[in-house]
Amino acid sequence: MPSHDIALIGLGVMGQNLVLNIDRHGFAVAVYNRTRSVTEQFVAGRAQGTAVKACYSMQELAAALNIPRRVLLMVKAGSPVDAVIQEVRPHLQAGDLLIDGGNSHFADTARRSQELQAQGIHLLGVGISGGEEGALRGPSIMPGGPQAAYELVRPIFEAIAARADDGAPCVAYLGPLGAGHYVKMVHNGIEYAVMQLIAEAYDLLQRGLGTPSDALARAFDEWSRAELASYLMEITAAILRRGDPETGKPMTEVILDSAEQKGTGRWTVQEALELGVPIPTISAAVEARGLSALKAQRVAASRRLSGPAAEPPGDRQSIETAARHALYAGTVCAYAQGMALLQRASGERGFGVNVAEAARIWRAGCIIRAAMLEDIRRAYAAEPGLSNLLLASPFREELGKRQPGWRLALETSLRVGVPAPSGSASLAYYDGYRSARLPANLTQAQRDYFGAHTYQRIDREGTFHTDWLAENDS
Ligand SMILES: NC(=O)c1ccc[n+]([C@@H]2O[C@H](COP(=O)([O-])OP(=O)(O)OC[C@H]3O[C@@H](n4cnc5c(N)ncnc54)[C@H](OP(=O)(O)O)[C@@H]3O)[C@@H](O)[C@H]2O)c1
């Protein structure tokens, strides 16, 4: 009997938690998973005592749903999404709604949406962030697709989403086609950058200055309660406090230093290159994970390549404070770059994303939730065409004040040979953006010299070429 509000396909880590969240808010959920035993274990275990209905075929699942049907896919991104759509599609009819809640590429979402539209089936591409815990307690939800289709699922999303301090649910319609997955991709790009910046501050204090682990945990704990307050800072402080029960050492010391990635950071960088938006803090973070993965090469090179023998240019306390300023400034740069990419894509990709709304729905539930997001939201709400977050209050003033510490932290990293790729990229971004004149004049001259690419002049209109090989008789 059709009596269920929504179906969920894909009972992985995210899927199971979302089901329990939706059920807890009083919506009737039917579930299906490719591997039957996973469904059986779920309904007999975590979902016991709930109203969740287990289905063992797509036919059974479709028959359990109220019309129009709402089917949420939480399967692995890529070809599994296409495979599941092919399986479920024959059981759907015009007016039904498919929701892809995984980390799909925005271009795949646009393609699938157009294919399904031919059959009158709507597709929403929805970024869901917050990990396991967020899915269960309240994630940040980033939906894109046909607006009328969003209205079909809006009550469920508004009920299950995280709530910010002002009580607003962390969900908003973001735009057509792949807009939701685009915003999630940029969210993940910022996430890569902030994680890397935190790792660099940790590395400078721990390896560069020899800060003992308890002092390190205390520093991050203190920072996470003030201007740097964020989920990623909180979990860092908790991680740094955790000891390994087997060896008694800090957990961080026994974990292999080789970072993995699933691709959303790389997609962000590829997309930024495509649109010509500089996001150096984010791309340095993606590259830093790539370099970390060359563990065997790094170990071999550590025995053959020398580093500096220099001392830090200050006492530990002043450098610790400097590292805090550098982390704040780098984090602002990461958000500034992500927002700039969103703004450009809003126009060029036709997403029309309201950047202030994106900041609003990131304030709770998601991995990059941070105290500074309320100021970011305000900045874009006050000036939707803001060319760069660095120019907005309070960031412009704060970066100005923190500049001496920001530079001291990076100077220390350079002197002691502890790499700070995202931190250095952030400062170069700031210095580049505030430079009225950059050496691109020389680049243009070189391009004109070897390729007759022409250049423009600062003193008159037009396009110019110089015969660089001719004698200069002036
Ligand atoms: N984990 C997170 O923190 C997180 C956060 C945000 C977004 N996401 C995204 O959410 C999605 C799900 O993530 P997850 O962590 O929950 O994944 P997961 O635990 O690895 O589960 C994957 C699910 O996909 C199903 N699946 C895989 N290939 C399939 C195929 N070819 N046909 C049918 N079903 C298939 C699996 O079914 P079987 O049981 O049959 O293998 C399983 O239910 C991904 O796109 C992920 O990127 C994850």
Coordinates of C-alpha atoms and ligand atoms in Angstrom, one line a residue:
M1 CA 0.0 0.0 0.0
P2 CA 1.5 3.4 -0.9
S3 CA 1.8 5.2 2.4
H4 CA 5.4 6.2 2.6
D5 CA 6.7 9.8 2.2
I6 CA 10.1 9.1 0.8
A7 CA 12.4 6.2 -0.2
L8 CA 16.1 6.0 0.3
I9 CA 18.4 3.8 -1.8
G10 CA 21.9 3.1 -0.5
L11 CA 22.2 2.1 3.2
G12 CA 25.8 3.1 3.6
V13 CA 27.2 5.3 6.3
M14 CA 25.3 8.4 5.2
G15 CA 22.2 6.6 4.0
Q16 CA 21.4 4.8 7.3
N17 CA 21.9 7.9 9.3
L18 CA 19.7 10.0 7.0
V19 CA 16.9 7.4 7.2
L20 CA 17.0 7.5 11.0
N21 CA 17.0 11.3 11.0
I22 CA 14.0 11.4 8.5
D23 CA 12.1 8.8 10.6
R24 CA 12.7 10.7 13.8
H25 CA 11.0 13.7 12.3
G26 CA 7.8 11.8 11.6
F27 CA 8.2 11.0 7.9
A28 CA 7.6 7.4 6.7
V29 CA 10.7 6.0 4.9
A30 CA 11.0 3.0 2.7
V31 CA 14.5 1.7 2.1
Y32 CA 16.4 -0.4 -0.4
N33 CA 20.0 -1.5 -0.7
R34 CA 21.8 -3.4 -3.4
T35 CA 23.2 -5.9 -0.9
R36 CA 20.1 -7.5 0.7
S37 CA 21.9 -8.4 4.0
V38 CA 22.7 -4.8 4.7
T39 CA 19.0 -3.9 4.6
E40 CA 18.2 -6.9 6.8
Q41 CA 20.8 -6.0 9.4
F42 CA 19.7 -2.4 9.4
V43 CA 16.0 -3.0 10.0
A44 CA 16.8 -5.7 12.6
G45 CA 19.4 -3.5 14.2
R46 CA 19.7 0.3 14.2
A47 CA 16.2 0.8 12.7
Q48 CA 14.5 -1.5 15.1
G49 CA 11.5 0.1 16.6
T50 CA 11.2 2.7 13.9
A51 CA 8.6 2.9 11.1
V52 CA 11.2 2.2 8.4
K53 CA 10.0 -0.2 5.8
A54 CA 12.5 -2.6 4.2
C55 CA 12.1 -3.3 0.5
Y56 CA 13.9 -5.9 -1.5
S57 CA 13.1 -4.9 -5.0
M58 CA 12.7 -1.6 -6.9
Q59 CA 9.1 -2.6 -7.7
E60 CA 8.3 -3.0 -4.0
L61 CA 10.0 0.3 -3.2
A62 CA 8.0 2.2 -5.9
A63 CA 4.8 0.6 -4.8
A64 CA 5.3 1.7 -1.2
L65 CA 5.5 5.4 -2.1
N66 CA 2.9 8.2 -2.1
I67 CA 2.5 9.9 -5.5
P68 CA 4.5 11.9 -6.6
R69 CA 7.2 9.5 -5.5
R70 CA 10.3 11.0 -3.8
V71 CA 13.4 8.7 -4.0
L72 CA 16.7 9.8 -2.4
L73 CA 19.8 8.1 -3.7
M74 CA 22.8 7.8 -1.2
V75 CA 25.1 5.6 -3.3
K76 CA 28.7 6.0 -4.2
A77 CA 29.2 8.9 -6.7
G78 CA 30.0 8.1 -10.4
S79 CA 28.8 5.1 -12.3
P80 CA 26.8 3.6 -9.3
V81 CA 24.4 6.6 -9.6
D82 CA 23.8 5.9 -13.3
A83 CA 23.3 2.2 -12.6
V84 CA 20.8 2.9 -9.8
I85 CA 18.9 5.4 -11.9
Q86 CA 18.6 2.8 -14.7
E87 CA 17.2 0.3 -12.2
V88 CA 14.7 2.5 -10.6
R89 CA 13.6 4.6 -13.6
P90 CA 11.2 2.0 -15.1
H91 CA 9.2 2.0 -11.8
L92 CA 8.8 5.8 -11.8
Q93 CA 6.3 8.0 -13.7
A94 CA 6.1 11.6 -14.9
G95 CA 6.0 14.0 -11.9
D96 CA 8.1 11.8 -9.6
L97 CA 11.3 13.1 -8.0
L98 CA 14.7 11.6 -7.8
I99 CA 17.2 13.1 -5.4
D100 CA 20.9 12.4 -5.7
G101 CA 22.3 13.1 -2.2
G102 CA 25.9 11.8 -3.0
N103 CA 28.9 13.8 -4.0
S104 CA 28.2 13.7 -7.7
H105 CA 30.0 16.0 -10.2
F106 CA 27.7 18.9 -11.1
A107 CA 28.1 18.2 -14.8
D108 CA 26.9 14.6 -14.3
T109 CA 23.9 16.0 -12.4
A110 CA 23.0 18.3 -15.3
R111 CA 23.3 15.5 -17.8
R112 CA 21.2 13.1 -15.7
S113 CA 18.6 15.8 -15.1
Q114 CA 18.2 16.4 -18.8
E115 CA 17.9 12.6 -19.6
L116 CA 15.3 12.1 -16.9
Q117 CA 13.3 15.2 -17.8
A118 CA 12.5 13.5 -21.2
Q119 CA 10.4 11.1 -19.1
G120 CA 9.0 13.9 -17.0
I121 CA 11.0 12.7 -13.9
H122 CA 12.7 15.5 -12.0
L123 CA 16.2 15.3 -10.6
L124 CA 17.5 17.3 -7.7
G125 CA 21.3 17.2 -7.1
V126 CA 21.8 17.7 -3.4
G127 CA 25.0 18.2 -1.6
I128 CA 24.8 16.8 2.0
S129 CA 27.5 17.7 4.4
G130 CA 28.2 16.8 8.0
G131 CA 29.5 13.3 7.8
E132 CA 27.9 10.5 9.7
E133 CA 27.0 12.6 12.7
G134 CA 25.5 15.4 10.6
A135 CA 23.4 12.9 8.6
L136 CA 22.0 11.6 11.8
R137 CA 21.6 14.8 13.9
G138 CA 21.2 17.4 11.2
P139 CA 23.3 18.0 8.1
S140 CA 23.7 21.1 5.9
I141 CA 21.7 20.4 2.7
M142 CA 22.5 22.1 -0.6
P143 CA 19.8 21.4 -3.2
G144 CA 19.9 22.3 -6.9
G145 CA 17.5 21.4 -9.8
P146 CA 14.0 22.5 -10.8
Q147 CA 12.6 24.8 -8.1
A148 CA 9.1 23.2 -8.3
A149 CA 10.7 19.8 -7.6
Y150 CA 12.5 21.2 -4.6
E151 CA 9.1 22.2 -3.2
L152 CA 8.1 18.5 -3.2
V153 CA 10.9 17.7 -0.7
R154 CA 11.3 21.0 1.1
P155 CA 9.3 20.0 4.2
I156 CA 11.4 16.9 4.8
F157 CA 14.7 18.8 4.2
E158 CA 13.7 21.7 6.5
A159 CA 12.8 19.2 9.2
I160 CA 16.0 17.2 9.1
A161 CA 18.6 19.9 8.4
A162 CA 20.8 21.4 11.1
R163 CA 19.7 24.6 12.7
A164 CA 21.9 27.6 13.0
D165 CA 22.0 29.7 16.2
D166 CA 19.1 31.9 14.9
G167 CA 17.0 28.7 14.5
A168 CA 17.0 28.8 10.7
P169 CA 17.4 25.4 9.0
C170 CA 20.6 24.9 7.1
V171 CA 19.0 24.3 3.7
A172 CA 18.1 26.6 0.8
Y173 CA 17.2 26.2 -2.8
L174 CA 20.4 27.1 -4.6
G175 CA 19.7 27.1 -8.3
P176 CA 19.0 24.9 -11.4
L177 CA 20.7 21.8 -12.7
G178 CA 23.9 21.0 -10.8
A179 CA 23.9 24.1 -8.6
G180 CA 23.6 22.1 -5.4
H181 CA 26.4 19.8 -6.2
Y182 CA 28.5 22.7 -7.3
V183 CA 28.0 24.4 -4.0
K184 CA 28.9 21.1 -2.2
M185 CA 32.0 20.8 -4.4
V186 CA 33.2 24.3 -3.4
H187 CA 32.3 23.5 0.2
N188 CA 34.7 20.5 0.0
G189 CA 37.4 22.7 -1.7
I190 CA 37.2 25.1 1.2
E191 CA 37.3 22.1 3.6
Y192 CA 40.5 20.8 2.0
A193 CA 42.1 24.2 2.4
V194 CA 41.1 24.8 6.0
M195 CA 42.2 21.3 7.0
Q196 CA 45.6 21.9 5.3
L197 CA 46.0 25.3 7.0
I198 CA 45.3 23.7 10.4
A199 CA 47.8 20.9 9.6
E200 CA 50.4 23.6 8.7
A201 CA 49.9 25.4 12.0
Y202 CA 50.3 22.1 13.9
D203 CA 53.4 21.2 11.9
L204 CA 55.0 24.6 12.6
L205 CA 54.4 24.4 16.3
Q206 CA 55.1 20.7 16.7
R207 CA 58.0 20.0 14.3
G208 CA 59.2 23.5 13.8
L209 CA 59.2 24.7 17.4
G210 CA 59.2 21.4 19.3
T211 CA 56.0 22.3 21.2
P212 CA 55.1 19.4 23.5
S213 CA 51.8 17.6 22.7
D214 CA 49.9 18.8 25.8
A215 CA 50.8 22.4 25.1
L216 CA 49.8 21.8 21.4
A217 CA 46.4 20.5 22.4
R218 CA 45.9 23.4 24.8
A219 CA 46.8 26.0 22.1
F220 CA 44.3 24.5 19.6
D221 CA 41.7 24.2 22.3
E222 CA 42.1 27.9 23.1
W223 CA 42.0 29.0 19.5
S224 CA 38.9 26.9 18.8
R225 CA 37.0 29.0 21.4
A226 CA 37.6 32.4 19.9
E227 CA 37.8 34.0 16.4
L228 CA 38.8 30.6 14.9
A229 CA 35.8 28.7 16.4
S230 CA 34.8 26.0 14.0
Y231 CA 34.0 22.3 13.8
L232 CA 37.4 21.5 12.2
M233 CA 39.2 23.3 15.0
E234 CA 37.2 21.6 17.7
I235 CA 37.9 18.1 16.3
T236 CA 41.6 19.0 15.9
A237 CA 41.8 20.0 19.6
A238 CA 40.0 16.7 20.5
I239 CA 42.3 14.6 18.2
L240 CA 45.4 16.3 19.7
R241 CA 44.3 15.3 23.2
R242 CA 43.8 11.6 22.3
G243 CA 46.5 9.1 23.2
D244 CA 47.1 5.7 21.6
P245 CA 46.1 3.0 24.1
E246 CA 48.7 0.6 22.6
T247 CA 51.8 2.8 22.8
G248 CA 50.8 5.6 25.1
K249 CA 51.9 8.1 22.4
P250 CA 49.7 10.8 21.0
M251 CA 47.4 9.3 18.4
T252 CA 48.7 11.8 15.8
E253 CA 52.2 10.2 16.2
V254 CA 51.1 6.7 15.3
I255 CA 49.0 7.7 12.2
L256 CA 50.7 7.4 8.8
D257 CA 51.3 10.8 7.3
S258 CA 49.8 10.0 3.8
A259 CA 46.5 11.8 3.1
E260 CA 43.8 10.4 0.8
Q261 CA 41.3 12.1 -1.4
K262 CA 38.1 11.2 -3.1
G263 CA 38.2 13.9 -5.8
T264 CA 36.0 16.9 -4.8
G265 CA 39.0 19.0 -4.0
R266 CA 40.6 18.2 -7.4
W267 CA 37.2 19.0 -9.1
T268 CA 37.2 22.4 -7.4
V269 CA 40.7 23.2 -8.7
Q270 CA 39.9 21.9 -12.2
E271 CA 36.8 24.0 -12.3
A272 CA 38.6 27.1 -11.0
L273 CA 41.2 26.7 -13.7
E274 CA 38.4 26.3 -16.3
L275 CA 36.7 29.6 -15.2
G276 CA 40.0 31.4 -14.5
V277 CA 39.3 32.1 -10.8
P278 CA 42.5 32.0 -8.7
I279 CA 42.0 29.7 -5.7
P280 CA 45.7 29.1 -4.7
T281 CA 45.0 28.3 -1.0
I282 CA 42.7 25.5 -2.1
S283 CA 44.9 24.2 -4.9
A284 CA 47.9 24.1 -2.6
A285 CA 45.9 22.0 -0.2
V286 CA 45.0 19.5 -2.9
E287 CA 48.7 19.3 -4.0
A288 CA 49.8 19.0 -0.4
R289 CA 47.7 15.8 -0.1
G290 CA 49.3 14.6 -3.4
L291 CA 52.8 15.2 -2.0
S292 CA 52.0 13.5 1.3
A293 CA 51.0 10.4 -0.6
L294 CA 54.6 10.1 -2.0
K295 CA 55.6 8.6 1.4
A296 CA 58.2 6.2 0.2
Q297 CA 59.9 8.8 -2.0
R298 CA 59.8 11.4 0.9
V299 CA 61.4 9.0 3.3
A300 CA 64.2 8.3 0.8
A301 CA 64.6 12.0 0.0
S302 CA 64.8 12.9 3.6
R303 CA 68.1 11.1 3.8
R304 CA 69.5 12.8 0.7
L305 CA 68.2 16.4 0.6
S306 CA 69.4 18.8 3.2
G307 CA 67.3 21.5 4.9
P308 CA 68.2 24.7 6.8
A309 CA 69.9 24.8 10.1
A310 CA 68.3 28.1 11.0
E311 CA 66.7 29.0 14.4
P312 CA 63.1 30.4 14.6
P313 CA 63.2 34.2 14.4
G314 CA 61.5 34.7 17.8
D315 CA 60.5 33.1 21.0
R316 CA 58.0 30.2 21.1
Q317 CA 55.1 32.2 22.6
S318 CA 55.3 35.0 19.9
I319 CA 55.5 32.4 17.1
E320 CA 52.6 30.5 18.6
T321 CA 50.5 33.7 18.5
A322 CA 51.7 34.4 15.0
A323 CA 50.6 30.9 13.9
R324 CA 47.2 31.7 15.2
H325 CA 47.0 34.9 13.1
A326 CA 48.3 33.1 10.1
L327 CA 45.7 30.4 10.5
Y328 CA 42.9 33.0 10.8
A329 CA 44.2 34.9 7.7
G330 CA 44.6 31.8 5.6
T331 CA 41.1 30.6 6.5
V332 CA 39.7 33.9 5.4
C333 CA 41.6 33.6 2.1
A334 CA 40.2 30.0 1.6
Y335 CA 36.6 31.3 2.1
A336 CA 37.3 34.3 -0.1
Q337 CA 38.5 32.1 -2.9
G338 CA 35.6 29.6 -2.6
M339 CA 33.1 32.4 -2.6
A340 CA 34.7 34.1 -5.6
L341 CA 34.5 30.8 -7.5
L342 CA 30.8 30.4 -6.5
Q343 CA 30.1 34.0 -7.7
R344 CA 31.8 33.4 -11.1
A345 CA 30.0 30.1 -11.6
S346 CA 26.7 31.7 -10.7
G347 CA 27.0 33.9 -13.8
E348 CA 29.0 31.7 -16.2
R349 CA 27.4 28.4 -15.4
G350 CA 23.9 30.0 -15.1
F351 CA 23.4 28.7 -11.5
G352 CA 22.5 32.1 -10.1
V353 CA 23.6 31.0 -6.6
N354 CA 23.0 33.5 -3.9
V355 CA 26.4 33.5 -2.2
A356 CA 25.0 34.9 1.1
E357 CA 22.5 31.9 1.2
A358 CA 25.4 29.4 0.7
A359 CA 27.2 31.0 3.6
R360 CA 24.0 30.9 5.7
I361 CA 23.4 27.2 5.2
W362 CA 27.1 26.4 6.0
R363 CA 26.7 28.0 9.5
A364 CA 25.7 24.6 11.1
G365 CA 25.7 21.0 10.2
C366 CA 28.5 20.9 7.7
I367 CA 32.2 20.2 8.0
I368 CA 33.2 23.8 7.3
R369 CA 30.8 25.3 9.8
A370 CA 32.6 28.2 11.6
A371 CA 31.9 31.3 13.7
M372 CA 33.2 33.5 10.9
L373 CA 30.5 32.2 8.5
E374 CA 27.9 34.6 10.0
D375 CA 30.2 37.6 9.1
I376 CA 30.7 36.1 5.6
R377 CA 26.9 35.8 5.2
R378 CA 26.5 39.4 6.3
A379 CA 29.2 40.7 3.9
Y380 CA 27.5 39.1 0.9
A381 CA 24.0 40.0 2.0
A382 CA 25.0 43.6 2.4
E383 CA 26.8 43.6 -1.0
P384 CA 25.8 40.7 -3.3
G385 CA 28.3 41.9 -6.0
L386 CA 31.2 42.1 -3.5
S387 CA 34.3 41.5 -5.6
N388 CA 36.3 39.8 -2.8
L389 CA 35.6 38.9 0.8
L390 CA 39.0 40.3 1.7
L391 CA 37.5 43.8 1.1
A392 CA 34.6 43.4 3.5
S393 CA 34.4 44.2 7.2
P394 CA 35.4 42.8 9.6
F395 CA 37.9 40.8 7.5
R396 CA 39.7 43.7 5.9
E397 CA 40.5 45.3 9.3
E398 CA 41.3 41.9 10.9
L399 CA 43.7 40.9 8.2
G400 CA 45.4 44.3 8.5
K401 CA 45.8 43.9 12.2
R402 CA 47.0 40.4 12.0
Q403 CA 49.5 41.0 9.2
P404 CA 52.7 41.1 11.3
G405 CA 51.9 37.8 12.9
W406 CA 50.8 36.3 9.6
R407 CA 54.1 37.2 8.1
L408 CA 56.1 36.1 11.1
A409 CA 54.5 32.6 11.1
L410 CA 55.3 32.1 7.4
E411 CA 58.8 33.6 7.8
T412 CA 59.4 31.0 10.6
S413 CA 58.1 28.2 8.4
L414 CA 60.5 29.2 5.6
R415 CA 63.5 29.6 8.0
V416 CA 63.1 26.3 9.7
G417 CA 62.1 24.4 6.5
V418 CA 58.6 23.3 7.6
P419 CA 56.4 23.5 4.5
A420 CA 53.3 25.8 4.6
P421 CA 51.9 25.5 1.1
S422 CA 48.4 26.8 1.8
G423 CA 49.6 29.4 4.2
S424 CA 52.2 30.7 1.8
A425 CA 49.7 30.7 -1.1
S426 CA 47.2 32.6 1.1
L427 CA 49.7 35.4 1.8
A428 CA 50.8 35.6 -1.8
Y429 CA 47.1 35.8 -2.8
Y430 CA 46.6 38.7 -0.3
D431 CA 49.7 40.4 -1.5
G432 CA 48.8 39.9 -5.1
Y433 CA 45.3 41.1 -4.7
R434 CA 46.3 44.3 -2.9
S435 CA 49.0 45.1 -5.5
A436 CA 47.9 47.8 -7.9
R437 CA 50.8 46.8 -10.2
L438 CA 52.1 43.2 -10.6
P439 CA 55.0 42.0 -12.8
A440 CA 52.5 40.8 -15.5
N441 CA 53.9 43.7 -17.6
L442 CA 57.1 41.7 -18.0
T443 CA 55.2 38.5 -18.8
Q444 CA 53.3 40.4 -21.5
A445 CA 56.5 41.7 -22.9
Q446 CA 58.0 38.2 -23.0
R447 CA 54.9 36.8 -24.7
D448 CA 55.1 39.6 -27.3
Y449 CA 58.8 38.9 -27.7
F450 CA 58.6 35.2 -28.5
G451 CA 55.1 34.9 -29.9
A452 CA 54.0 38.4 -31.1
H453 CA 51.1 38.0 -28.7
T454 CA 50.8 41.8 -28.4
Y455 CA 50.3 43.9 -25.3
Q456 CA 48.3 46.9 -24.1
R457 CA 49.8 50.1 -22.7
I458 CA 49.0 52.0 -19.6
D459 CA 49.1 55.3 -21.3
R460 CA 46.8 54.9 -24.3
E461 CA 44.1 52.7 -25.8
G462 CA 44.9 50.0 -28.4
T463 CA 46.9 46.8 -29.0
F464 CA 50.6 47.0 -29.5
H465 CA 53.5 44.9 -30.8
T466 CA 57.2 45.7 -30.5
D467 CA 59.8 44.3 -32.9
W468 CA 62.0 43.2 -30.0
L469 CA 64.9 42.0 -32.3
A470 CA 65.2 45.4 -34.0
E471 CA 67.9 47.8 -32.7
N472 CA 66.7 50.0 -30.0
D473 CA 67.9 53.5 -31.0
S474 CA 66.0 55.5 -28.3
Ligands
LIG1 N1 30.7 9.5 4.3 C1 30.6 10.8 4.4 O1 31.0 11.4 5.4 C2 29.9 11.6 3.3 C3 29.6 12.9 3.5 C4 28.9 13.6 2.5 C5 28.6 13.0 1.3 N2 29.0 11.7 1.1 C6 28.6 11.1 -0.1 O2 27.4 10.3 0.1 C7 27.4 9.1 -0.8 C8 27.3 7.9 0.0 O3 28.4 7.9 0.9 P1 28.6 6.8 2.0 O4 29.8 7.2 2.8 O5 27.4 6.6 2.7 O6 29.1 5.5 1.2 P2 29.3 4.0 1.6 O7 29.2 3.9 3.1 O8 30.5 3.6 0.9 O9 28.0 3.3 0.9 C9 27.9 3.2 -0.4 C10 26.5 2.8 -0.8 O10 26.4 2.8 -2.2 C11 25.9 1.5 -2.6 N3 26.5 1.2 -3.9 C12 27.8 1.3 -4.3 N4 27.9 0.9 -5.6 C13 26.6 0.6 -6.0 C14 26.1 0.2 -7.2 N5 26.9 0.0 -8.3 N6 24.8 -0.1 -7.3 C15 24.0 0.1 -6.2 N7 24.4 0.5 -5.0 C16 25.7 0.8 -4.9 C17 26.4 0.5 -1.5 O11 25.6 -0.6 -1.6 P3 26.1 -2.1 -1.1 O12 25.8 -2.2 0.3 O13 25.4 -3.0 -1.9 O14 27.6 -2.1 -1.4 C18 26.1 1.4 -0.3 O15 24.8 1.4 0.1 C19 28.7 9.3 -1.6 O16 28.5 9.9 -2.8 C20 29.6 10.1 -0.7 O17 30.6 10.8 -1.5 C21 29.6 10.9 2.1

